């Protein structure tokens, strides 16, 4: 099938983890969520992560801090959770309010509990191809899609649009690693790239992580390319009760006929992010049980 059903793949991962967690003897894995303020998207993301953890049998702990929390108070909470041996994973929901230093907060998390993979040490472990590190969930989810859908990156020209640490840059690093689900030749495009359509046209695999609806148009995509759309954008839609709908970065209707495989939005990469977070939490539990 041409369409990649990320929702189904993520449900498969959740059910595999549910079985693995049920087989554990003794205490179950535990993930702590820290959310600052009431940003509606953050509230919804954390609720979804909380629900998925519960479904698997991972114990979720939710710490809701006020928008006005100081850096010292936030750091004290992180340190408390670092010291708590019953907590295996810690996630600070991004974005934090502007007065807080987000990267400093990520770097304070015990790297062995950093299930979002944003700690400087885990970013470095991706570069060093250390299998015991934690890889940021969205790029890890794209690799998992490729693995499970039999999409080989070996020797392929992968063009990534976007260079954020959370998606584009980390995915580029993963795709160029040595290994069975990597070995790609990678080009990274960003806001300063010249002749971007021409570069993207040369791609066997396009990964779009920009944050702009309809950025990738049909004329940019080679016939038979694999198209992975990471974008999550709200566009006005008066026909919806909410007044908006979610679209990706790819002009799906125009690009789909040319692509050999394509992820939809919603239901493509999005659900994989939560599934990979749960996989990372299980991994953290296992690594901590070993030591
Ligand atoms: P970001 O804003 O941090 O990065 C966007 C990147 O796009 C930048 O590197 C920038 O150089 C590039 N860019 C911007 N304008 C460009 C242009 N005109 N030409 C070429 N490149 C351009 O965003 P992000 O955090 O990487 O997220 C990207 C998109 O992916 C967003 O829509 C976001 O909502 C979505 N996202 C989805 C998930 C998921 O779970 N599926 C996770 C994270 C982000």
PDB file of N, CA and C in Angstrom, residues 63-154:
ATOM      1  N   UNK A  63       3.377  16.378  36.811  1.00  0.00           N
ATOM      2  CA  UNK A  63       3.654  17.554  37.640  1.00  0.00           C
ATOM      3  C   UNK A  63       3.312  18.797  36.822  1.00  0.00           C
ATOM      4  N   UNK A  64       2.262  19.487  37.257  1.00  0.00           N
ATOM      5  CA  UNK A  64       1.824  20.686  36.543  1.00  0.00           C
ATOM      6  C   UNK A  64       2.320  21.900  37.306  1.00  0.00           C
ATOM      7  N   UNK A  65       3.249  22.629  36.718  1.00  0.00           N
ATOM      8  CA  UNK A  65       3.818  23.801  37.387  1.00  0.00           C
ATOM      9  C   UNK A  65       3.193  25.071  36.795  1.00  0.00           C
ATOM     10  N   UNK A  66       3.036  26.107  37.633  1.00  0.00           N
ATOM     11  CA  UNK A  66       2.404  27.333  37.111  1.00  0.00           C
ATOM     12  C   UNK A  66       3.308  28.045  36.105  1.00  0.00           C
ATOM     13  N   UNK A  67       2.676  28.786  35.219  1.00  0.00           N
ATOM     14  CA  UNK A  67       3.354  29.585  34.183  1.00  0.00           C
ATOM     15  C   UNK A  67       4.462  30.467  34.789  1.00  0.00           C
ATOM     16  N   UNK A  68       4.256  30.876  36.065  1.00  0.00           N
ATOM     17  CA  UNK A  68       5.177  31.811  36.724  1.00  0.00           C
ATOM     18  C   UNK A  68       6.317  31.095  37.457  1.00  0.00           C
ATOM     19  N   UNK A  69       6.414  29.798  37.315  1.00  0.00           N
ATOM     20  CA  UNK A  69       7.441  29.059  38.064  1.00  0.00           C
ATOM     21  C   UNK A  69       8.831  29.636  37.749  1.00  0.00           C
ATOM     22  N   UNK A  70       9.685  29.683  38.759  1.00  0.00           N
ATOM     23  CA  UNK A  70      11.035  30.214  38.510  1.00  0.00           C
ATOM     24  C   UNK A  70      11.929  29.068  38.032  1.00  0.00           C
ATOM     25  N   UNK A  71      13.054  29.479  37.441  1.00  0.00           N
ATOM     26  CA  UNK A  71      14.018  28.481  36.972  1.00  0.00           C
ATOM     27  C   UNK A  71      14.486  27.596  38.134  1.00  0.00           C
ATOM     28  N   UNK A  72      14.688  28.232  39.301  1.00  0.00           N
ATOM     29  CA  UNK A  72      15.169  27.482  40.480  1.00  0.00           C
ATOM     30  C   UNK A  72      14.138  26.425  40.889  1.00  0.00           C
ATOM     31  N   UNK A  73      12.860  26.819  40.873  1.00  0.00           N
ATOM     32  CA  UNK A  73      11.801  25.868  41.267  1.00  0.00           C
ATOM     33  C   UNK A  73      11.711  24.709  40.266  1.00  0.00           C
ATOM     34  N   UNK A  74      11.791  25.050  38.979  1.00  0.00           N
ATOM     35  CA  UNK A  74      11.747  23.999  37.949  1.00  0.00           C
ATOM     36  C   UNK A  74      12.938  23.048  38.112  1.00  0.00           C
ATOM     37  N   UNK A  75      14.115  23.629  38.307  1.00  0.00           N
ATOM     38  CA  UNK A  75      15.325  22.810  38.446  1.00  0.00           C
ATOM     39  C   UNK A  75      15.232  21.919  39.690  1.00  0.00           C
ATOM     40  N   UNK A  76      14.644  22.463  40.757  1.00  0.00           N
ATOM     41  CA  UNK A  76      14.517  21.676  41.995  1.00  0.00           C
ATOM     42  C   UNK A  76      13.627  20.459  41.740  1.00  0.00           C
ATOM     43  N   UNK A  77      12.569  20.643  40.948  1.00  0.00           N
ATOM     44  CA  UNK A  77      11.678  19.511  40.627  1.00  0.00           C
ATOM     45  C   UNK A  77      12.435  18.455  39.811  1.00  0.00           C
ATOM     46  N   UNK A  78      13.225  18.905  38.839  1.00  0.00           N
ATOM     47  CA  UNK A  78      13.994  17.963  38.007  1.00  0.00           C
ATOM     48  C   UNK A  78      14.970  17.185  38.895  1.00  0.00           C
ATOM     49  N   UNK A  79      15.639  17.886  39.786  1.00  0.00           N
ATOM     50  CA  UNK A  79      16.631  17.212  40.645  1.00  0.00           C
ATOM     51  C   UNK A  79      15.969  16.210  41.588  1.00  0.00           C
ATOM     52  N   UNK A  80      14.780  16.580  42.066  1.00  0.00           N
ATOM     53  CA  UNK A  80      14.017  15.663  42.937  1.00  0.00           C
ATOM     54  C   UNK A  80      13.684  14.365  42.160  1.00  0.00           C
ATOM     55  N   UNK A  81      13.271  14.527  40.901  1.00  0.00           N
ATOM     56  CA  UNK A  81      12.907  13.350  40.095  1.00  0.00           C
ATOM     57  C   UNK A  81      14.146  12.555  39.674  1.00  0.00           C
ATOM     58  N   UNK A  82      15.260  13.261  39.461  1.00  0.00           N
ATOM     59  CA  UNK A  82      16.523  12.564  39.158  1.00  0.00           C
ATOM     60  C   UNK A  82      16.889  11.622  40.306  1.00  0.00           C
ATOM     61  N   UNK A  83      16.674  12.113  41.554  1.00  0.00           N
ATOM     62  CA  UNK A  83      17.093  11.352  42.744  1.00  0.00           C
ATOM     63  C   UNK A  83      16.109  10.230  43.090  1.00  0.00           C
ATOM     64  N   UNK A  84      14.913  10.284  42.525  1.00  0.00           N
ATOM     65  CA  UNK A  84      13.874   9.314  42.873  1.00  0.00           C
ATOM     66  C   UNK A  84      14.075   8.015  42.069  1.00  0.00           C
ATOM     67  N   UNK A  85      14.469   6.962  42.761  1.00  0.00           N
ATOM     68  CA  UNK A  85      14.802   5.703  42.077  1.00  0.00           C
ATOM     69  C   UNK A  85      13.591   5.024  41.443  1.00  0.00           C
ATOM     70  N   UNK A  86      12.372   5.423  41.866  1.00  0.00           N
ATOM     71  CA  UNK A  86      11.176   4.797  41.279  1.00  0.00           C
ATOM     72  C   UNK A  86      10.803   5.434  39.936  1.00  0.00           C
ATOM     73  N   UNK A  87      11.461   6.561  39.604  1.00  0.00           N
ATOM     74  CA  UNK A  87      11.172   7.238  38.327  1.00  0.00           C
ATOM     75  C   UNK A  87      12.231   6.844  37.298  1.00  0.00           C
ATOM     76  N   UNK A  88      11.785   6.255  36.181  1.00  0.00           N
ATOM     77  CA  UNK A  88      12.729   5.796  35.156  1.00  0.00           C
ATOM     78  C   UNK A  88      12.946   6.810  34.042  1.00  0.00           C
ATOM     79  N   UNK A  89      11.899   7.576  33.740  1.00  0.00           N
ATOM     80  CA  UNK A  89      12.001   8.552  32.648  1.00  0.00           C
ATOM     81  C   UNK A  89      11.437   9.888  33.069  1.00  0.00           C
ATOM     82  N   UNK A  90      12.046  10.965  32.558  1.00  0.00           N
ATOM     83  CA  UNK A  90      11.557  12.327  32.863  1.00  0.00           C
ATOM     84  C   UNK A  90      11.381  13.076  31.547  1.00  0.00           C
ATOM     85  N   UNK A  91      10.218  13.688  31.397  1.00  0.00           N
ATOM     86  CA  UNK A  91       9.964  14.484  30.198  1.00  0.00           C
ATOM     87  C   UNK A  91       9.499  15.880  30.598  1.00  0.00           C
ATOM     88  N   UNK A  92      10.187  16.892  30.088  1.00  0.00           N
ATOM     89  CA  UNK A  92       9.733  18.278  30.285  1.00  0.00           C
ATOM     90  C   UNK A  92       9.057  18.688  28.986  1.00  0.00           C
ATOM     91  N   UNK A  93       7.753  18.977  29.046  1.00  0.00           N
ATOM     92  CA  UNK A  93       7.037  19.301  27.818  1.00  0.00           C
ATOM     93  C   UNK A  93       7.507  20.652  27.270  1.00  0.00           C
ATOM     94  N   UNK A  94       7.897  20.630  26.021  1.00  0.00           N
ATOM     95  CA  UNK A  94       8.339  21.836  25.321  1.00  0.00           C
ATOM     96  C   UNK A  94       7.146  22.412  24.538  1.00  0.00           C
ATOM     97  N   UNK A  95       7.041  23.704  24.318  1.00  0.00           N
ATOM     98  CA  UNK A  95       7.972  24.748  24.726  1.00  0.00           C
ATOM     99  C   UNK A  95       7.712  25.231  26.147  1.00  0.00           C
ATOM    100  N   UNK A  96       8.797  25.650  26.812  1.00  0.00           N
ATOM    101  CA  UNK A  96       8.659  26.270  28.130  1.00  0.00           C
ATOM    102  C   UNK A  96       8.447  27.774  27.942  1.00  0.00           C
ATOM    103  N   UNK A  97       7.825  28.449  28.928  1.00  0.00           N
ATOM    104  CA  UNK A  97       7.705  29.902  28.841  1.00  0.00           C
ATOM    105  C   UNK A  97       9.084  30.542  28.651  1.00  0.00           C
ATOM    106  N   UNK A  98       9.076  31.688  27.989  1.00  0.00           N
ATOM    107  CA  UNK A  98      10.326  32.357  27.553  1.00  0.00           C
ATOM    108  C   UNK A  98      11.311  32.644  28.685  1.00  0.00           C
ATOM    109  N   UNK A  99      10.798  32.848  29.930  1.00  0.00           N
ATOM    110  CA  UNK A  99      11.732  33.230  31.006  1.00  0.00           C
ATOM    111  C   UNK A  99      12.537  32.034  31.521  1.00  0.00           C
ATOM    112  N   UNK A 100      12.236  30.842  31.015  1.00  0.00           N
ATOM    113  CA  UNK A 100      12.965  29.646  31.476  1.00  0.00           C
ATOM    114  C   UNK A 100      13.946  29.183  30.395  1.00  0.00           C
ATOM    115  N   UNK A 101      15.117  28.730  30.834  1.00  0.00           N
ATOM    116  CA  UNK A 101      16.133  28.259  29.890  1.00  0.00           C
ATOM    117  C   UNK A 101      15.865  26.770  29.613  1.00  0.00           C
ATOM    118  N   UNK A 102      15.245  26.535  28.454  1.00  0.00           N
ATOM    119  CA  UNK A 102      14.781  25.183  28.125  1.00  0.00           C
ATOM    120  C   UNK A 102      15.943  24.182  28.002  1.00  0.00           C
ATOM    121  N   UNK A 103      16.973  24.568  27.249  1.00  0.00           N
ATOM    122  CA  UNK A 103      18.072  23.615  27.052  1.00  0.00           C
ATOM    123  C   UNK A 103      18.773  23.317  28.382  1.00  0.00           C
ATOM    124  N   UNK A 104      18.892  24.335  29.246  1.00  0.00           N
ATOM    125  CA  UNK A 104      19.515  24.101  30.562  1.00  0.00           C
ATOM    126  C   UNK A 104      18.673  23.113  31.364  1.00  0.00           C
ATOM    127  N   UNK A 105      17.352  23.219  31.248  1.00  0.00           N
ATOM    128  CA  UNK A 105      16.463  22.283  31.959  1.00  0.00           C
ATOM    129  C   UNK A 105      16.636  20.862  31.403  1.00  0.00           C
ATOM    130  N   UNK A 106      16.686  20.734  30.082  1.00  0.00           N
ATOM    131  CA  UNK A 106      16.899  19.407  29.479  1.00  0.00           C
ATOM    132  C   UNK A 106      18.238  18.822  29.944  1.00  0.00           C
ATOM    133  N   UNK A 107      19.253  19.680  30.009  1.00  0.00           N
ATOM    134  CA  UNK A 107      20.592  19.203  30.368  1.00  0.00           C
ATOM    135  C   UNK A 107      20.730  18.840  31.844  1.00  0.00           C
ATOM    136  N   UNK A 108      19.727  19.243  32.633  1.00  0.00           N
ATOM    137  CA  UNK A 108      19.761  18.908  34.060  1.00  0.00           C
ATOM    138  C   UNK A 108      19.170  17.518  34.322  1.00  0.00           C
ATOM    139  N   UNK A 109      18.353  17.043  33.384  1.00  0.00           N
ATOM    140  CA  UNK A 109      17.767  15.702  33.547  1.00  0.00           C
ATOM    141  C   UNK A 109      18.898  14.672  33.553  1.00  0.00           C
ATOM    142  N   UNK A 110      18.810  13.709  34.452  1.00  0.00           N
ATOM    143  CA  UNK A 110      19.769  12.593  34.436  1.00  0.00           C
ATOM    144  C   UNK A 110      19.757  11.977  33.029  1.00  0.00           C
ATOM    145  N   UNK A 111      20.894  11.959  32.320  1.00  0.00           N
ATOM    146  CA  UNK A 111      20.888  11.469  30.932  1.00  0.00           C
ATOM    147  C   UNK A 111      20.324  10.048  30.791  1.00  0.00           C
ATOM    148  N   UNK A 112      20.395   9.265  31.874  1.00  0.00           N
ATOM    149  CA  UNK A 112      19.848   7.903  31.820  1.00  0.00           C
ATOM    150  C   UNK A 112      18.319   7.883  31.985  1.00  0.00           C
ATOM    151  N   UNK A 113      17.743   9.055  32.319  1.00  0.00           N
ATOM    152  CA  UNK A 113      16.280   9.175  32.425  1.00  0.00           C
ATOM    153  C   UNK A 113      15.721  10.092  31.331  1.00  0.00           C
ATOM    154  N   UNK A 114      16.590  10.510  30.430  1.00  0.00           N
ATOM    155  CA  UNK A 114      16.230  11.517  29.421  1.00  0.00           C
ATOM    156  C   UNK A 114      15.530  10.858  28.223  1.00  0.00           C
ATOM    157  N   UNK A 115      14.283  10.442  28.433  1.00  0.00           N
ATOM    158  CA  UNK A 115      13.568   9.647  27.426  1.00  0.00           C
ATOM    159  C   UNK A 115      13.152  10.452  26.192  1.00  0.00           C
ATOM    160  N   UNK A 116      13.276  11.780  26.255  1.00  0.00           N
ATOM    161  CA  UNK A 116      13.014  12.620  25.079  1.00  0.00           C
ATOM    162  C   UNK A 116      14.287  12.785  24.235  1.00  0.00           C
ATOM    163  N   UNK A 117      15.425  12.421  24.826  1.00  0.00           N
ATOM    164  CA  UNK A 117      16.693  12.469  24.084  1.00  0.00           C
ATOM    165  C   UNK A 117      17.212  13.879  23.800  1.00  0.00           C
ATOM    166  N   UNK A 118      16.860  14.856  24.646  1.00  0.00           N
ATOM    167  CA  UNK A 118      17.277  16.236  24.386  1.00  0.00           C
ATOM    168  C   UNK A 118      18.510  16.656  25.189  1.00  0.00           C
ATOM    169  N   UNK A 119      18.965  15.806  26.113  1.00  0.00           N
ATOM    170  CA  UNK A 119      20.169  16.118  26.904  1.00  0.00           C
ATOM    171  C   UNK A 119      21.382  16.149  25.963  1.00  0.00           C
ATOM    172  N   UNK A 120      22.297  17.062  26.243  1.00  0.00           N
ATOM    173  CA  UNK A 120      23.479  17.201  25.383  1.00  0.00           C
ATOM    174  C   UNK A 120      24.226  15.863  25.241  1.00  0.00           C
ATOM    175  N   UNK A 121      24.231  15.085  26.318  1.00  0.00           N
ATOM    176  CA  UNK A 121      24.943  13.795  26.280  1.00  0.00           C
ATOM    177  C   UNK A 121      24.256  12.812  25.311  1.00  0.00           C
ATOM    178  N   UNK A 122      22.932  12.837  25.281  1.00  0.00           N
ATOM    179  CA  UNK A 122      22.231  11.937  24.354  1.00  0.00           C
ATOM    180  C   UNK A 122      22.336  12.420  22.903  1.00  0.00           C
ATOM    181  N   UNK A 123      22.372  13.749  22.721  1.00  0.00           N
ATOM    182  CA  UNK A 123      22.603  14.278  21.369  1.00  0.00           C
ATOM    183  C   UNK A 123      23.980  13.798  20.890  1.00  0.00           C
ATOM    184  N   UNK A 124      24.962  13.831  21.794  1.00  0.00           N
ATOM    185  CA  UNK A 124      26.311  13.365  21.468  1.00  0.00           C
ATOM    186  C   UNK A 124      26.358  11.867  21.194  1.00  0.00           C
ATOM    187  N   UNK A 125      25.541  11.123  21.933  1.00  0.00           N
ATOM    188  CA  UNK A 125      25.523   9.662  21.733  1.00  0.00           C
ATOM    189  C   UNK A 125      24.976   9.304  20.346  1.00  0.00           C
ATOM    190  N   UNK A 126      24.070  10.133  19.822  1.00  0.00           N
ATOM    191  CA  UNK A 126      23.581   9.904  18.446  1.00  0.00           C
ATOM    192  C   UNK A 126      24.750  10.075  17.479  1.00  0.00           C
ATOM    193  N   UNK A 127      25.540  11.123  17.695  1.00  0.00           N
ATOM    194  CA  UNK A 127      26.690  11.374  16.823  1.00  0.00           C
ATOM    195  C   UNK A 127      27.674  10.201  16.909  1.00  0.00           C
ATOM    196  N   UNK A 128      27.855   9.680  18.128  1.00  0.00           N
ATOM    197  CA  UNK A 128      28.800   8.567  18.330  1.00  0.00           C
ATOM    198  C   UNK A 128      28.185   7.199  18.028  1.00  0.00           C
ATOM    199  N   UNK A 129      26.915   7.184  17.664  1.00  0.00           N
ATOM    200  CA  UNK A 129      26.197   5.938  17.329  1.00  0.00           C
ATOM    201  C   UNK A 129      26.214   4.955  18.491  1.00  0.00           C
ATOM    202  N   UNK A 130      26.017   5.482  19.706  1.00  0.00           N
ATOM    203  CA  UNK A 130      26.007   4.666  20.914  1.00  0.00           C
ATOM    204  C   UNK A 130      24.593   4.089  21.116  1.00  0.00           C
ATOM    205  N   UNK A 131      24.431   2.776  21.041  1.00  0.00           N
ATOM    206  CA  UNK A 131      23.084   2.200  21.131  1.00  0.00           C
ATOM    207  C   UNK A 131      22.428   2.361  22.498  1.00  0.00           C
ATOM    208  N   UNK A 132      23.192   2.678  23.535  1.00  0.00           N
ATOM    209  CA  UNK A 132      22.601   2.857  24.862  1.00  0.00           C
ATOM    210  C   UNK A 132      22.056   4.275  25.080  1.00  0.00           C
ATOM    211  N   UNK A 133      22.226   5.152  24.115  1.00  0.00           N
ATOM    212  CA  UNK A 133      21.717   6.519  24.253  1.00  0.00           C
ATOM    213  C   UNK A 133      20.228   6.570  23.958  1.00  0.00           C
ATOM    214  N   UNK A 134      19.623   7.712  24.255  1.00  0.00           N
ATOM    215  CA  UNK A 134      18.210   7.917  23.929  1.00  0.00           C
ATOM    216  C   UNK A 134      18.113   8.852  22.739  1.00  0.00           C
ATOM    217  N   UNK A 135      17.386   8.397  21.720  1.00  0.00           N
ATOM    218  CA  UNK A 135      17.236   9.188  20.502  1.00  0.00           C
ATOM    219  C   UNK A 135      15.916   9.929  20.562  1.00  0.00           C
ATOM    220  N   UNK A 136      15.931  11.172  20.203  1.00  0.00           N
ATOM    221  CA  UNK A 136      14.736  12.006  20.186  1.00  0.00           C
ATOM    222  C   UNK A 136      13.610  11.301  19.398  1.00  0.00           C
ATOM    223  N   UNK A 137      12.396  11.363  19.952  1.00  0.00           N
ATOM    224  CA  UNK A 137      11.328  10.421  19.564  1.00  0.00           C
ATOM    225  C   UNK A 137      10.827  10.551  18.125  1.00  0.00           C
ATOM    226  N   UNK A 138      10.743  11.770  17.604  1.00  0.00           N
ATOM    227  CA  UNK A 138      10.204  11.918  16.238  1.00  0.00           C
ATOM    228  C   UNK A 138      11.167  11.342  15.186  1.00  0.00           C
ATOM    229  N   UNK A 139      12.454  11.736  15.198  1.00  0.00           N
ATOM    230  CA  UNK A 139      13.365  11.109  14.228  1.00  0.00           C
ATOM    231  C   UNK A 139      13.476   9.593  14.421  1.00  0.00           C
ATOM    232  N   UNK A 140      13.470   9.144  15.677  1.00  0.00           N
ATOM    233  CA  UNK A 140      13.513   7.689  15.920  1.00  0.00           C
ATOM    234  C   UNK A 140      12.263   7.037  15.325  1.00  0.00           C
ATOM    235  N   UNK A 141      11.136   7.727  15.399  1.00  0.00           N
ATOM    236  CA  UNK A 141       9.882   7.201  14.850  1.00  0.00           C
ATOM    237  C   UNK A 141       9.924   7.065  13.336  1.00  0.00           C
ATOM    238  N   UNK A 142      10.619   7.976  12.672  1.00  0.00           N
ATOM    239  CA  UNK A 142      10.724   7.889  11.204  1.00  0.00           C
ATOM    240  C   UNK A 142      11.566   6.668  10.815  1.00  0.00           C
ATOM    241  N   UNK A 143      12.667   6.453  11.544  1.00  0.00           N
ATOM    242  CA  UNK A 143      13.499   5.263  11.276  1.00  0.00           C
ATOM    243  C   UNK A 143      12.675   3.997  11.517  1.00  0.00           C
ATOM    244  N   UNK A 144      11.871   4.008  12.586  1.00  0.00           N
ATOM    245  CA  UNK A 144      11.036   2.842  12.916  1.00  0.00           C
ATOM    246  C   UNK A 144      10.012   2.575  11.806  1.00  0.00           C
ATOM    247  N   UNK A 145       9.429   3.632  11.261  1.00  0.00           N
ATOM    248  CA  UNK A 145       8.497   3.484  10.127  1.00  0.00           C
ATOM    249  C   UNK A 145       9.225   2.798   8.968  1.00  0.00           C
ATOM    250  N   UNK A 146      10.407   3.282   8.644  1.00  0.00           N
ATOM    251  CA  UNK A 146      11.170   2.710   7.523  1.00  0.00           C
ATOM    252  C   UNK A 146      11.459   1.228   7.773  1.00  0.00           C
ATOM    253  N   UNK A 147      11.876   0.910   9.010  1.00  0.00           N
ATOM    254  CA  UNK A 147      12.174  -0.481   9.386  1.00  0.00           C
ATOM    255  C   UNK A 147      10.965  -1.359   9.167  1.00  0.00           C
ATOM    256  N   UNK A 148       9.836  -0.940   9.721  1.00  0.00           N
ATOM    257  CA  UNK A 148       8.636  -1.787   9.729  1.00  0.00           C
ATOM    258  C   UNK A 148       7.938  -1.823   8.371  1.00  0.00           C
ATOM    259  N   UNK A 149       8.154  -0.826   7.540  1.00  0.00           N
ATOM    260  CA  UNK A 149       7.504  -0.787   6.225  1.00  0.00           C
ATOM    261  C   UNK A 149       8.435  -1.294   5.121  1.00  0.00           C
ATOM    262  N   UNK A 150       9.621  -1.765   5.512  1.00  0.00           N
ATOM    263  CA  UNK A 150      10.564  -2.294   4.526  1.00  0.00           C
ATOM    264  C   UNK A 150      11.093  -1.223   3.578  1.00  0.00           C
ATOM    265  N   UNK A 151      11.193   0.010   4.076  1.00  0.00           N
ATOM    266  CA  UNK A 151      11.759   1.093   3.253  1.00  0.00           C
ATOM    267  C   UNK A 151      13.247   1.182   3.561  1.00  0.00           C
ATOM    268  N   UNK A 152      14.069   0.762   2.621  1.00  0.00           N
ATOM    269  CA  UNK A 152      15.511   0.771   2.866  1.00  0.00           C
ATOM    270  C   UNK A 152      16.087   2.145   2.539  1.00  0.00           C
ATOM    271  N   UNK A 153      16.957   2.622   3.436  1.00  0.00           N
ATOM    272  CA  UNK A 153      17.624   3.906   3.188  1.00  0.00           C
ATOM    273  C   UNK A 153      19.019   3.695   2.605  1.00  0.00           C
ATOM    274  N   UNK A 154      19.446   2.461   2.591  1.00  0.00           N
ATOM    275  CA  UNK A 154      20.799   2.080   2.151  1.00  0.00           C
ATOM    276  C   UNK A 154      21.144   2.683   0.777  1.00  0.00           C
TER     277      UNK A 154
END
